Coordinates of C-alpha atoms in Angstrom, one line a residue:
M27 CA 0.1 0.0 0.3
V28 CA 1.7 3.0 -1.1
P29 CA 1.5 6.3 1.0
P30 CA -0.9 9.2 -0.6
L31 CA 0.4 11.3 -4.1
P32 CA 1.3 14.7 -2.5
P33 CA -1.0 17.0 -4.6
L34 CA 0.4 19.5 -7.2
Y35 CA -0.8 22.9 -8.0
G36 CA -0.8 25.6 -11.0
D37 CA 2.2 25.9 -13.3
L38 CA 3.9 22.6 -11.5
M39 CA 1.1 20.2 -12.0
L40 CA 0.9 21.5 -15.8
D41 CA 4.1 20.6 -16.6
V42 CA 4.7 18.0 -14.6
F43 CA 1.8 15.4 -16.1
T44 CA 2.3 17.7 -20.1
H45 CA 4.5 15.5 -21.7
R46 CA 8.0 16.8 -22.4
A47 CA 7.7 16.5 -26.3
L48 CA 4.6 19.1 -26.5
T49 CA 7.2 21.4 -24.6
Q50 CA 10.4 20.8 -26.9
G51 CA 12.5 21.6 -23.9
V52 CA 11.6 25.5 -23.4
I53 CA 12.4 26.7 -20.6
N54 CA 9.9 29.4 -19.0
D55 CA 11.2 32.2 -17.2
H56 CA 8.7 33.6 -15.6
T57 CA 7.7 30.3 -13.3
P58 CA 10.7 29.2 -10.1
H59 CA 10.9 25.8 -12.1
G60 CA 11.2 26.8 -15.7
N61 CA 10.3 23.4 -17.3
S62 CA 9.7 19.0 -16.8
D63 CA 13.6 18.4 -17.8
R64 CA 15.0 21.2 -14.5
L65 CA 12.4 19.2 -12.4
A66 CA 13.0 15.8 -13.4
Q67 CA 16.9 16.5 -12.4
L68 CA 16.2 18.0 -9.0
G69 CA 14.3 15.5 -8.7
K70 CA 16.8 12.8 -9.5
S71 CA 18.9 14.1 -7.2
V72 CA 16.7 14.9 -4.0
L73 CA 15.2 11.0 -4.7
N74 CA 18.4 9.7 -5.3
T75 CA 20.2 11.3 -1.4
I76 CA 16.5 10.6 0.1
V77 CA 17.1 6.9 -0.8
T78 CA 20.9 6.7 -0.1
Y79 CA 20.2 8.6 3.7
I80 CA 18.0 6.5 4.4
L81 CA 20.0 3.1 3.8
F82 CA 23.1 5.2 5.1
A83 CA 21.2 5.0 8.5
E84 CA 20.5 1.4 8.9
R85 CA 21.9 -0.8 11.6
P86 CA 23.4 -3.0 11.7
M87 CA 25.2 -0.8 9.6
L88 CA 25.6 -1.9 5.5
S89 CA 28.7 -2.1 4.1
G90 CA 29.7 0.8 1.0
E91 CA 29.5 -2.2 -2.0
E92 CA 26.1 -3.3 0.7
L93 CA 24.3 0.5 0.6
K94 CA 25.2 1.1 -3.4
T95 CA 23.8 -2.2 -4.6
K96 CA 20.6 -1.8 -2.4
Q97 CA 20.6 2.1 -3.2
E98 CA 20.6 1.0 -7.5
K99 CA 17.6 -1.9 -6.6
I100 CA 15.2 0.4 -5.0
L101 CA 15.9 3.2 -7.2
S102 CA 15.9 0.6 -10.4
D103 CA 12.8 1.4 -13.2
E104 CA 11.6 -1.0 -12.4
S105 CA 10.4 0.4 -9.1
M106 CA 9.4 3.1 -10.4
V107 CA 7.4 1.4 -12.3
A108 CA 5.8 -0.6 -9.5
W109 CA 5.2 2.8 -8.0
L110 CA 3.5 4.3 -10.7
T111 CA 1.4 1.5 -11.3
E112 CA 0.2 1.7 -8.0
Y113 CA -0.7 5.4 -8.3
N114 CA -2.2 4.1 -12.0
T115 CA -5.0 5.5 -12.0
E116 CA -5.0 8.5 -10.5
L117 CA -2.7 9.8 -12.7
K118 CA -3.5 8.0 -16.3
K119 CA -6.1 10.7 -15.8
R120 CA -3.4 13.6 -15.7
V121 CA -1.1 12.7 -18.3
R122 CA -1.3 14.5 -21.4
G123 CA 0.4 14.2 -24.7
A124 CA 1.4 10.6 -25.1
K125 CA 0.1 6.9 -25.6
G126 CA 1.1 4.8 -22.7
V127 CA 4.0 7.0 -20.7
L128 CA 3.4 4.4 -17.7
D129 CA 4.3 1.5 -20.2
D130 CA 7.7 3.2 -20.9
P131 CA 10.2 2.9 -18.2
E132 CA 12.9 5.6 -19.6
E133 CA 9.2 7.7 -19.6
A134 CA 8.1 6.3 -16.6
S135 CA 11.4 6.9 -14.5
F136 CA 10.8 11.0 -15.8
L137 CA 7.1 11.4 -14.9
F138 CA 8.5 10.3 -11.3
N139 CA 11.5 12.0 -11.4
S140 CA 9.6 14.7 -11.8
Y141 CA 6.6 14.7 -9.5
V142 CA 9.8 14.0 -7.0
G143 CA 11.0 17.8 -8.3
A144 CA 8.0 19.4 -8.0
V145 CA 7.3 17.6 -4.3
C146 CA 10.5 19.2 -3.5
L147 CA 9.7 22.9 -4.8
Q148 CA 6.2 23.3 -3.3
D149 CA 6.2 21.2 0.0
G150 CA 9.8 21.5 0.7
L151 CA 12.3 18.7 2.1
Q152 CA 11.6 17.6 4.9
A153 CA 7.7 17.1 2.9
T154 CA 9.6 14.9 -0.4
T155 CA 11.3 12.6 2.3
D156 CA 8.5 12.0 4.6
W157 CA 6.3 10.7 1.4
V158 CA 9.4 9.1 -0.2
S159 CA 10.2 7.2 3.4
K160 CA 7.1 5.6 3.4
L161 CA 7.5 4.0 -0.3
V162 CA 11.1 2.6 0.5
K163 CA 9.9 1.4 3.8
P164 CA 6.2 1.3 4.4
E165 CA 6.6 0.7 7.9
G166 CA 10.0 2.5 8.9
Q167 CA 9.8 6.1 9.9
A168 CA 10.6 9.1 7.8
P169 CA 14.8 10.5 8.3
A170 CA 14.4 14.4 9.7
L171 CA 17.2 15.8 7.7
V172 CA 18.7 19.4 7.6
D173 CA 15.6 22.0 8.9
D174 CA 15.5 19.3 12.7
P175 CA 18.6 18.3 14.3
Q176 CA 16.8 17.1 17.3
N177 CA 14.8 14.3 15.2
N178 CA 17.9 13.5 13.3
I179 CA 18.6 9.7 13.4
L180 CA 22.0 10.3 12.7
P181 CA 24.5 11.7 15.2
T182 CA 25.4 15.2 14.6
A183 CA 28.1 15.5 11.8
R184 CA 31.4 15.8 12.9
V185 CA 35.2 16.2 11.1
S186 CA 38.5 15.1 11.6
P187 CA 40.8 17.0 10.2
V188 CA 44.5 16.7 9.8
S189 CA 45.1 17.5 13.3
P190 CA 43.1 16.5 16.0
T191 CA 40.1 18.6 16.8
S192 CA 36.7 18.7 17.9
A193 CA 35.2 21.1 14.6
S194 CA 31.8 20.4 14.1
L195 CA 28.8 21.4 12.2
P196 CA 27.1 24.7 14.0
T197 CA 23.2 24.4 14.6
P198 CA 21.7 25.3 11.7
S199 CA 20.0 28.6 11.0
Q200 CA 16.3 29.2 11.0
T201 CA 16.7 31.2 8.1
A202 CA 18.8 29.2 5.1
G203 CA 18.0 25.7 6.7
V204 CA 21.8 25.2 7.0
P205 CA 24.2 25.5 9.7
Q206 CA 25.2 28.7 10.1
G207 CA 29.6 28.7 9.7
T208 CA 29.6 25.9 7.0
L209 CA 31.0 28.0 5.0
A210 CA 33.7 29.1 6.4
L211 CA 34.2 25.2 8.4
F212 CA 34.0 23.8 4.8
N213 CA 36.9 26.1 3.6
Q214 CA 38.9 25.4 6.4
T215 CA 38.9 22.0 6.6
C216 CA 39.8 21.6 2.7
H217 CA 43.0 24.2 3.4
Q218 CA 43.6 21.7 6.0
R219 CA 43.7 18.4 4.3
G220 CA 45.5 20.1 0.7
F221 CA 42.4 20.2 -1.5
S222 CA 41.9 22.9 -3.6
V223 CA 38.4 24.3 -3.8
E224 CA 37.0 26.0 -6.9
W225 CA 33.3 27.4 -7.1
I226 CA 31.4 28.1 -10.2
A227 CA 28.0 30.3 -10.1
S228 CA 25.4 31.3 -13.3
A229 CA 22.1 33.3 -12.4
N230 CA 19.0 32.2 -14.9
G231 CA 15.7 34.0 -15.0
P232 CA 14.9 37.6 -14.9
Q233 CA 16.9 39.9 -13.4
H234 CA 14.0 41.3 -11.0
D235 CA 14.0 37.5 -10.2
P236 CA 16.7 35.5 -10.9
R237 CA 17.7 32.0 -9.9
W238 CA 21.8 31.6 -9.0
E239 CA 23.5 27.9 -9.2
V240 CA 26.3 27.1 -7.6
K241 CA 28.4 24.7 -8.0
C242 CA 31.5 23.7 -5.5
K243 CA 34.1 21.4 -7.2
V244 CA 36.9 20.1 -4.7
N245 CA 40.6 19.0 -6.4
D246 CA 38.5 19.6 -9.6
I247 CA 35.1 17.0 -9.0
E248 CA 32.0 18.5 -8.6
R249 CA 31.1 18.0 -4.3
G250 CA 28.3 20.1 -3.9
F251 CA 25.1 22.5 -5.4
G252 CA 23.4 24.8 -4.2
L253 CA 20.3 26.4 -6.1
G254 CA 18.6 29.8 -4.1
R255 CA 17.4 33.4 -4.8
N256 CA 20.7 35.3 -4.4
Q257 CA 24.4 33.9 -4.9
K258 CA 25.2 33.9 -1.0
I259 CA 22.3 31.4 -0.2
A260 CA 23.3 29.0 -3.2
K261 CA 27.1 29.1 -2.7
E262 CA 26.0 28.1 1.8
L263 CA 24.0 25.5 -0.2
A264 CA 26.6 24.2 -2.4
A265 CA 29.1 24.8 0.7
Y266 CA 26.8 22.5 3.3
E267 CA 26.4 19.8 0.8
A268 CA 30.2 19.0 -0.3
Y269 CA 31.0 19.2 3.5
L270 CA 28.6 16.6 4.5
Y271 CA 29.6 14.8 0.7
M272 CA 33.0 15.0 1.7
Q273 CA 32.8 14.2 5.2
S274 CA 31.4 10.3 3.8
I275 CA 34.2 9.5 1.5
S276 CA 36.3 10.3 5.5
W277 CA 37.4 13.9 3.5
T278 CA 39.2 11.4 0.7
S279 CA 39.6 12.4 -2.9
G280 CA 38.4 8.6 -4.3
T281 CA 36.1 8.6 -6.7
D282 CA 34.9 5.2 -6.2
C283 CA 32.3 5.8 -3.2
V284 CA 28.7 5.8 -3.3
D285 CA 26.9 9.4 -4.2
L286 CA 25.7 10.7 -1.2
R287 CA 25.4 14.3 -1.3
P288 CA 22.5 15.7 -0.7
V289 CA 21.1 17.9 -3.4
L290 CA 18.1 17.5 -1.2
V291 CA 19.2 21.2 0.4
S292 CA 19.0 22.6 -3.6
C293 CA 15.2 23.0 -3.0
I294 CA 14.9 26.8 -3.2
Y295 CA 14.6 28.8 -0.1

């Protein structure tokens, strides 16, 4: 039994349920999301991180290989088709522009990822996590992520730099949704570890209401991404995501670890 499908409203609902062939990839600058392609990319990253976070918190702990295997199984096209099949009646009433879209695994995955991205943008990170968690583990408890450290299922994150220290992420702020001082702590830790850090920023949308995107590269590899209404917020979000990712791989520069980057924080604040 799947949880109720979160309702969508307005332009989000129209774009998610209109087949992408009809929009031809045109970006609508007058909406926060642009188009369904962008929603699908956001949703894919959000879904990946929620599932990984749930598996990461399992006890007894999964090995890295076990975590990766279970993650791939849960996020397979077959799983998404199965989830959509449960919502089949409701979705078939709404999907426009293509026959049998729910019978095509690739299109089904695109639709589901778009829906996840839209829910994240409309209702926020925790609401998306609550919904997805019930799909992945119907009997489990949804994890609290960025905004509720008191109920977090994982212990407070701590960094182990080259020299012994008790540095850890500060308490999350109420405005940005990320811990205050994360950017400075991230830069300091990278400096101590001898890692190079590069920030790539760009703005999209109208001048009076831009959406800033910031990528954080550590040793020339993207480790964080932030999306916000100004460059400062986007950079802080990218730093927070990169910090948690680097912590998940024990601050190594390896590329073989499963991707734990919490792109969840890329929802617009």
